[in-house]
Amino acid sequence: MATAKSKPATSSTPATSSASVYRSEHQRDVINRLKRIEGQVRGLIDMVEKGRPCEDVAQQMSAARKAMDKAFYRMMACSVMEAVSVSDSEDATMREVERSTRILEKYA
């Protein structure tokens, strides 16, 4: 991620190219997080099938839920960064950031 942030957009590297690199890195990060969550959910199923105590299952459910929240916020950070990097005017940037804010309000 640091490479996309530290690499300034130049005339040979348009902002959209930088944004697509940033998006690609975020997609990989979110996919990796979701795969870990998938493993947690499989573990939860196994715990329930084996009759583990409810408190143990609840604790792991909480961890999976928090991991899902973190993946969601990571994805939304990408949305905001794209809005800022690809907008051609301050008004367009504000509209896109507001759009991301509405998504956060709706689903967070």
Coordinates of C-alpha atoms in Angstrom, one line a residue:
M1 CA 0.0 0.0 0.0
A2 CA 2.8 2.4 0.8
T3 CA 3.9 2.4 -2.8
A4 CA 0.6 3.7 -4.2
K5 CA 0.5 6.4 -1.5
S6 CA 4.1 7.6 -1.9
K7 CA 4.0 7.5 -5.7
P8 CA 2.8 10.9 -6.9
A9 CA 0.7 11.2 -10.0
T10 CA 2.8 12.7 -12.8
S11 CA 2.0 13.4 -16.5
S12 CA 3.2 9.9 -17.4
T13 CA 1.2 8.3 -14.5
P14 CA -2.3 9.6 -14.6
A15 CA -4.3 9.8 -11.3
T16 CA -6.6 7.1 -12.6
S17 CA -3.7 4.7 -12.9
S18 CA -2.6 5.5 -9.4
A19 CA -6.2 5.0 -8.2
S20 CA -6.4 1.6 -10.0
V21 CA -3.2 0.5 -8.3
Y22 CA -4.6 1.6 -4.9
R23 CA -7.9 -0.2 -5.7
S24 CA -6.1 -3.3 -6.7
E25 CA -4.2 -3.4 -3.4
H26 CA -7.3 -2.8 -1.4
Q27 CA -9.2 -5.5 -3.2
R28 CA -6.4 -8.0 -2.4
D29 CA -6.5 -6.9 1.3
V30 CA -10.3 -7.2 1.5
I31 CA -10.3 -10.6 -0.2
N32 CA -7.6 -11.8 2.2
R33 CA -9.7 -10.6 5.1
L34 CA -12.8 -12.3 3.8
K35 CA -10.9 -15.5 3.3
R36 CA -9.8 -15.4 6.9
I37 CA -13.4 -14.7 8.0
E38 CA -14.6 -17.6 5.9
G39 CA -12.2 -19.8 7.9
Q40 CA -13.5 -18.4 11.1
V41 CA -17.1 -19.2 10.1
R42 CA -16.1 -22.8 9.2
G43 CA -14.5 -23.0 12.6
L44 CA -17.8 -21.8 14.2
I45 CA -19.8 -24.4 12.3
D46 CA -17.3 -27.1 13.6
M47 CA -17.7 -25.7 17.2
V48 CA -21.4 -25.9 17.1
E49 CA -21.4 -29.4 15.6
K50 CA -19.1 -30.6 18.3
G51 CA -21.3 -29.1 21.0
R52 CA -18.8 -26.5 22.3
P53 CA -20.1 -24.3 25.1
C54 CA -22.3 -21.4 24.0
E55 CA -20.0 -18.8 25.5
D56 CA -17.1 -20.1 23.5
V57 CA -19.2 -20.0 20.3
A58 CA -20.4 -16.5 21.1
Q59 CA -16.9 -15.3 21.6
Q60 CA -15.8 -16.6 18.2
M61 CA -18.9 -15.1 16.6
S62 CA -18.1 -11.8 18.0
A63 CA -14.5 -12.1 16.6
A64 CA -15.9 -13.0 13.2
R65 CA -18.4 -10.1 13.3
K66 CA -15.6 -7.6 14.2
A67 CA -13.4 -9.0 11.4
M68 CA -16.3 -8.4 9.0
D69 CA -16.7 -4.8 10.3
K70 CA -13.0 -4.2 9.7
A71 CA -13.2 -5.6 6.2
F72 CA -16.2 -3.3 5.5
Y73 CA -14.4 -0.2 6.8
R74 CA -11.4 -1.1 4.7
M75 CA -13.5 -1.4 1.6
M76 CA -15.2 2.0 2.4
A77 CA -11.7 3.6 2.8
C78 CA -11.0 2.5 -0.7
S79 CA -14.3 4.1 -1.9
V80 CA -13.3 7.4 -0.3
M81 CA -9.8 7.3 -1.6
E82 CA -11.1 6.7 -5.1
A83 CA -13.5 9.6 -4.8
V84 CA -10.7 11.9 -3.8
S85 CA -8.2 10.7 -6.4
V86 CA -10.3 10.5 -9.5
S87 CA -12.5 13.6 -9.1
D88 CA -11.7 16.5 -11.5
S89 CA -13.1 19.2 -9.3
E90 CA -13.6 20.1 -5.6
D91 CA -17.4 19.9 -6.1
A92 CA -17.1 16.4 -7.7
T93 CA -14.8 15.3 -4.8
M94 CA -17.3 16.5 -2.2
R95 CA -20.2 14.8 -4.0
E96 CA -18.3 11.5 -4.1
V97 CA -17.2 11.7 -0.4
E98 CA -20.8 12.5 0.5
R99 CA -21.9 9.4 -1.5
S100 CA -19.4 7.3 0.5
T101 CA -20.7 8.8 3.7
R102 CA -24.3 7.9 2.8
I103 CA -23.1 4.3 2.2
L104 CA -21.4 4.3 5.7
E105 CA -24.6 5.7 7.3
K106 CA -26.8 3.1 5.6
Y107 CA -24.7 0.0 6.3
A108 CA -22.5 0.7 9.3

